mmCIF file of C-alpha atoms in Angstrom:
data_model
loop_
_atom_site.group_PDB
_atom_site.id
_atom_site.type_symbol
_atom_site.label_atom_id
_atom_site.label_comp_id
_atom_site.label_asym_id
_atom_site.label_seq_id
_atom_site.Cartn_x
_atom_site.Cartn_y
_atom_site.Cartn_z
ATOM 1 C CA MET A 1250 94.320 97.386 130.347
ATOM 2 C CA ILE A 1251 95.943 99.792 131.375
ATOM 3 C CA LYS A 1252 99.914 100.687 128.457
ATOM 4 C CA GLN A 1253 102.710 99.408 130.326
ATOM 5 C CA TYR A 1254 106.047 101.684 129.501
ATOM 6 C CA ALA A 1255 109.388 100.266 129.247
ATOM 7 C CA PRO A 1256 111.314 101.163 132.651
ATOM 8 C CA THR A 1257 113.826 103.298 131.037
ATOM 9 C CA GLN A 1258 110.928 105.064 129.338
ATOM 10 C CA ILE A 1259 109.431 105.767 132.505
ATOM 11 C CA LEU A 1260 112.928 107.289 133.989
ATOM 12 C CA GLN A 1261 113.652 109.249 131.337
ATOM 13 C CA LEU A 1262 110.073 110.417 132.068
ATOM 14 C CA TYR A 1263 111.666 110.965 135.763
ATOM 15 C CA SER A 1264 114.227 112.907 135.101
ATOM 16 C CA GLN A 1265 112.689 115.217 132.702
ATOM 17 C CA SER A 1266 109.601 116.586 135.659
ATOM 18 C CA SER A 1267 110.206 119.234 137.832
ATOM 19 C CA ALA A 1268 111.164 118.201 141.644
ATOM 20 C CA ASP A 1269 108.096 118.854 143.524
ATOM 21 C CA VAL A 1270 106.537 115.591 140.617
ATOM 22 C CA GLN A 1271 110.149 113.616 141.296
ATOM 23 C CA ASP A 1272 109.515 114.002 145.232
ATOM 24 C CA THR A 1273 105.012 112.962 144.667
ATOM 25 C CA ALA A 1274 105.752 109.393 142.171
ATOM 26 C CA VAL A 1275 108.462 108.356 144.905
ATOM 27 C CA SER A 1276 108.130 108.937 148.124
ATOM 28 C CA GLU A 1277 106.560 107.113 151.129
ATOM 29 C CA ARG A 1278 104.075 110.321 152.055
ATOM 30 C CA THR A 1279 102.226 109.503 148.379
ATOM 31 C CA ALA A 1280 101.767 105.949 148.662
ATOM 32 C CA ASP A 1281 100.543 105.853 152.666
ATOM 33 C CA ARG A 1282 97.788 108.334 151.176
ATOM 34 C CA LEU A 1283 97.041 106.604 148.112
ATOM 35 C CA ARG A 1284 97.010 102.990 150.298
ATOM 36 C CA ASN A 1285 94.479 105.171 152.956
ATOM 37 C CA ILE A 1286 92.249 106.370 149.953
ATOM 38 C CA VAL A 1287 92.156 102.992 148.090
ATOM 39 C CA LEU A 1288 91.372 100.459 150.239
ATOM 40 C CA THR A 1289 90.407 101.898 153.492
ATOM 41 C CA LYS A 1290 87.949 105.073 152.588
ATOM 42 C CA HIS A 1291 86.600 103.336 149.567
ATOM 43 C CA GLU A 1292 87.050 99.461 150.435
ATOM 44 C CA LEU A 1293 89.228 98.381 147.084
ATOM 45 C CA SER A 1294 91.535 95.727 146.987
ATOM 46 C CA LEU A 1295 95.171 95.269 147.203
ATOM 47 C CA ASN A 1296 95.063 94.915 143.394
ATOM 48 C CA GLN A 1297 92.704 97.880 141.829
ATOM 49 C CA LEU A 1298 95.223 99.286 144.364
ATOM 50 C CA GLY A 1299 98.303 98.324 142.089
ATOM 51 C CA LYS A 1300 96.007 99.740 138.975
ATOM 52 C CA THR A 1301 95.647 102.763 140.665
ATOM 53 C CA ALA A 1302 99.683 103.636 141.188
ATOM 54 C CA ARG A 1303 100.451 102.843 138.003
ATOM 55 C CA LEU A 1304 97.203 105.192 136.425
ATOM 56 C CA LEU A 1305 98.220 107.802 138.843
ATOM 57 C CA GLY A 1306 102.008 107.412 137.760
ATOM 58 C CA LEU A 1307 101.051 107.917 134.338
ATOM 59 C CA VAL A 1308 99.409 110.921 134.894
ATOM 60 C CA LEU A 1309 101.830 112.893 137.442
ATOM 61 C CA PHE A 1310 104.672 111.766 133.761
ATOM 62 C CA GLY A 1311 102.476 113.847 130.756
ATOM 63 C CA LEU A 1312 101.013 110.137 129.603
ATOM 64 C CA LEU A 1313 97.772 110.658 130.797
ATOM 65 C CA HIS A 1314 95.674 113.070 131.592
ATOM 66 C CA PRO A 1315 93.769 114.313 134.860
ATOM 67 C CA ASP A 1316 90.299 115.011 133.407
ATOM 68 C CA GLU A 1317 90.670 111.165 131.934
ATOM 69 C CA LEU A 1318 91.548 109.731 135.030
ATOM 70 C CA ALA A 1319 88.006 108.923 136.741
ATOM 71 C CA ALA A 1320 87.190 107.268 133.382
ATOM 72 C CA ASN A 1321 90.011 105.203 133.945
ATOM 73 C CA PHE A 1322 89.492 104.503 137.610
ATOM 74 C CA GLN A 1323 85.747 103.169 136.006
ATOM 75 C CA LYS A 1324 86.991 100.662 133.297
ATOM 76 C CA GLU A 1325 90.587 99.234 134.623
ATOM 77 C CA LEU A 1326 88.853 99.092 138.690
ATOM 78 C CA GLY A 1327 85.223 97.861 137.262
ATOM 79 C CA ILE A 1328 83.800 99.663 139.635
ATOM 80 C CA GLU A 1329 80.593 102.488 138.806
ATOM 81 C CA PRO A 1330 81.056 106.021 137.627
ATOM 82 C CA VAL A 1331 80.121 107.763 140.597
ATOM 83 C CA GLN A 1332 82.603 105.799 142.717
ATOM 84 C CA ALA A 1333 85.684 106.360 140.123
ATOM 85 C CA LYS A 1334 84.459 110.380 140.383
ATOM 86 C CA ALA A 1335 84.690 110.397 144.391
ATOM 87 C CA LEU A 1336 88.032 108.322 144.310
ATOM 88 C CA TYR A 1337 89.390 110.761 142.039
ATOM 89 C CA ARG A 1338 88.258 114.100 143.519
ATOM 90 C CA ASP A 1339 89.852 111.778 146.771
ATOM 91 C CA ILE A 1340 92.878 111.803 145.253
ATOM 92 C CA TRP A 1341 93.075 115.317 143.526
ATOM 93 C CA GLU A 1342 92.783 117.014 146.973
ATOM 94 C CA THR A 1343 94.891 114.724 148.840
ATOM 95 C CA ILE A 1344 97.891 114.123 146.471
ATOM 96 C CA LEU A 1345 97.579 115.882 142.489
ATOM 97 C CA ARG A 1346 96.483 119.836 143.865
ATOM 98 C CA PRO A 1347 99.704 120.552 145.720
ATOM 99 C CA ILE A 1348 101.360 120.254 142.254
ATOM 100 C CA GLU A 1349 98.846 121.157 140.356
ATOM 101 C CA THR A 1350 100.941 124.237 139.082
ATOM 102 C CA SER A 1351 103.093 121.279 137.286
ATOM 103 C CA LEU A 1352 100.596 119.632 136.270
ATOM 104 C CA LYS A 1353 99.545 122.039 133.657
ATOM 105 C CA ARG A 1354 102.768 123.113 132.897
ATOM 106 C CA ILE A 1355 102.904 119.430 131.077
ATOM 107 C CA HIS A 1356 98.930 118.489 130.060
ATOM 108 C CA GLY A 1357 97.660 122.054 129.873
ATOM 109 C CA GLN A 1358 94.191 123.435 131.403
ATOM 110 C CA ILE A 1359 92.203 120.485 133.985
ATOM 111 C CA LYS A 1360 88.472 121.097 134.209
ATOM 112 C CA ALA A 1361 87.784 121.554 137.765
ATOM 113 C CA VAL A 1362 86.298 117.954 139.552
ATOM 114 C CA GLU A 1363 82.777 118.952 139.292
ATOM 115 C CA GLU A 1364 83.321 119.605 135.810
ATOM 116 C CA ILE A 1365 84.343 115.905 135.072
ATOM 117 C CA GLU A 1366 82.302 113.861 133.853
ATOM 118 C CA ILE A 1367 82.075 109.398 133.372
ATOM 119 C CA GLU A 1368 79.722 108.451 130.427
ATOM 120 C CA ALA A 1369 77.966 104.942 132.201
ATOM 121 C CA GLU A 1370 78.809 101.996 130.361
ATOM 122 C CA PHE A 1371 75.832 101.468 127.511
ATOM 123 C CA LYS A 1372 73.671 97.759 128.951
ATOM 124 C CA PRO A 1373 71.581 96.505 126.283
ATOM 125 C CA PRO A 1374 67.954 96.595 127.312
ATOM 126 C CA VAL A 1375 65.968 93.826 128.632
ATOM 127 C CA ALA A 1376 63.140 92.985 126.281
ATOM 128 C CA LYS A 1377 60.047 90.997 128.440
ATOM 129 C CA ILE A 1378 59.001 87.938 128.218
ATOM 130 C CA GLU A 1379 55.907 88.235 126.489
ATOM 131 C CA GLU A 1380 57.795 90.385 123.678
ATOM 132 C CA ILE A 1381 60.197 87.884 122.652
ATOM 133 C CA LYS A 1382 57.216 85.180 122.663
ATOM 134 C CA LYS A 1383 55.878 87.782 119.722
ATOM 135 C CA GLU A 1384 59.138 88.275 118.672
ATOM 136 C CA ALA A 1385 59.473 84.356 118.036
ATOM 137 C CA VAL A 1386 57.271 83.016 115.193
ATOM 138 C CA ALA A 1387 57.885 81.551 112.240
ATOM 139 C CA PRO A 1388 60.242 83.302 109.437
ATOM 140 C CA PRO A 1389 57.985 83.455 106.728
ATOM 141 C CA PRO A 1390 59.172 80.924 104.056
ATOM 142 C CA ILE A 1391 61.949 82.177 101.725
ATOM 143 C CA LYS A 1392 61.325 82.390 98.053
ATOM 144 C CA PRO A 1393 62.660 81.122 95.427
ATOM 145 C CA VAL A 1394 65.346 83.196 93.939
ATOM 146 C CA ALA A 1395 64.303 83.095 90.030
ATOM 147 C CA VAL A 1396 66.896 82.033 87.585
ATOM 148 C CA ALA A 1397 67.661 84.019 84.592
ATOM 149 C CA ARG A 1398 68.594 82.583 82.004
ATOM 150 C CA PRO A 1399 72.164 82.942 79.632
ATOM 151 C CA ALA A 1400 70.797 85.000 76.822
ATOM 152 C CA PRO A 1401 71.622 83.180 73.399
ATOM 153 C CA PRO A 1402 75.145 83.888 71.826
ATOM 154 C CA PRO A 1403 75.028 85.833 69.087
ATOM 155 C CA PRO A 1404 74.827 84.315 65.118
ATOM 156 C CA PRO A 1405 78.704 83.898 63.850
ATOM 157 C CA ILE A 1406 79.909 86.876 62.005
ATOM 158 C CA ARG A 1407 80.356 86.256 58.398
ATOM 159 C CA PRO A 1408 83.755 87.589 57.098
ATOM 160 C CA VAL A 1409 82.921 90.102 54.249
ATOM 161 C CA LEU A 1410 84.937 89.044 50.815
ATOM 162 C CA PRO A 1411 86.230 91.917 49.370
ATOM 163 C CA LYS A 1412 84.430 91.939 45.974
ATOM 164 C CA LYS A 1413 86.908 91.281 42.714
ATOM 165 C CA GLU A 1414 87.557 95.407 40.987
ATOM 166 C CA GLU A 1415 86.888 95.528 37.294
ATOM 167 C CA PRO A 1416 89.765 96.316 35.335
ATOM 168 C CA THR A 1417 90.063 99.917 35.387
ATOM 169 C CA PRO A 1418 90.571 100.903 31.191
ATOM 170 C CA SER A 1419 93.406 103.070 30.217
ATOM 171 C CA ARG A 1420 93.023 106.730 28.897
ATOM 172 C CA ALA A 1421 93.618 105.299 25.550
ATOM 173 C CA GLU A 1422 91.164 102.385 25.711
ATOM 174 C CA ALA A 1423 88.243 105.045 27.004
ATOM 175 C CA TYR A 1424 88.239 106.790 22.976
ATOM 176 C CA LEU A 1425 87.708 103.456 21.726
ATOM 177 C CA GLU A 1426 84.852 103.031 20.260
ATOM 178 C CA PRO A 1427 83.430 99.054 21.091
ATOM 179 C CA ILE A 1428 83.273 97.327 17.722
ATOM 180 C CA GLU A 1429 80.274 95.164 16.229
ATOM 181 C CA GLU A 1430 81.386 91.225 14.629
ATOM 182 C CA GLU A 1431 78.904 91.326 11.889
ATOM 183 C CA ILE A 1432 77.032 87.408 12.895
ATOM 184 C CA LYS A 1433 76.684 85.536 9.016
ATOM 185 C CA PRO A 1434 74.300 82.680 9.528
ATOM 186 C CA PRO A 1435 76.200 79.203 8.904
ATOM 187 C CA VAL A 1436 77.388 77.484 5.338
ATOM 188 C CA PRO A 1437 75.818 73.938 4.509
ATOM 189 C CA ALA A 1438 78.136 71.870 3.656
ATOM 190 C CA PRO A 1439 78.367 70.936 0.046
ATOM 191 C CA PRO A 1440 76.076 67.012 -1.243
ATOM 192 C CA ARG A 1441 78.066 64.032 -1.557
ATOM 193 C CA PRO A 1442 78.267 62.366 -5.043
ATOM 194 C CA VAL A 1443 76.357 59.166 -5.095
ATOM 195 C CA PRO A 1444 77.865 56.757 -7.085
ATOM 196 C CA PRO A 1445 75.865 55.268 -10.233
ATOM 197 C CA LYS A 1446 75.053 51.745 -9.968
ATOM 198 C CA ALA A 1447 76.591 48.583 -12.080
ATOM 199 C CA GLU A 1448 74.890 47.597 -14.737
ATOM 200 C CA LYS A 1449 73.625 44.099 -14.982
ATOM 201 C CA LYS A 1450 74.519 42.117 -18.685
ATOM 202 C CA TYR A 1451 72.240 38.964 -19.561
ATOM 203 C CA SER A 1452 73.935 36.085 -22.111
#
């Protein structure tokens, strides 16, 4: 799709252009030559004529390099690369070559028409019916995906209880010798006295 610019932008670029570029952009002579090339010689439509005129305007105002004009003809007008290059040659020789010096000041170096190359549009190869039938086979069976079992949870971490610290003896207690207590056998209890039996009296 051709990029659109606001009328104020085009007017600004037109005012900054040289006199020969301005005359080429708006003269009736340029319009007649362009119609003769597009409609009569190449037998294109009015719609294609309008697109060609817009692309030519982009070249005149420095928005499109002349080397890219043929490729844009092929893309925007929907024509073959050979015809696009022939259209560019006719427009260059009839309209653009007279202002080549001004165009080089705008765009820099410009290739000769013979050096312009257009890459052909890529078209995928058409497969033969026999090849399509060979490829249309049943897909291989889908293997079940092994589900990895989750790893067992780690054992609970038991809290480490702090060891009870034995009381550290003081310096004075460290020099004391241990006292051995003499173990005495238990003393038996004294026997209880037995009271005398009372004597019986006979009468």
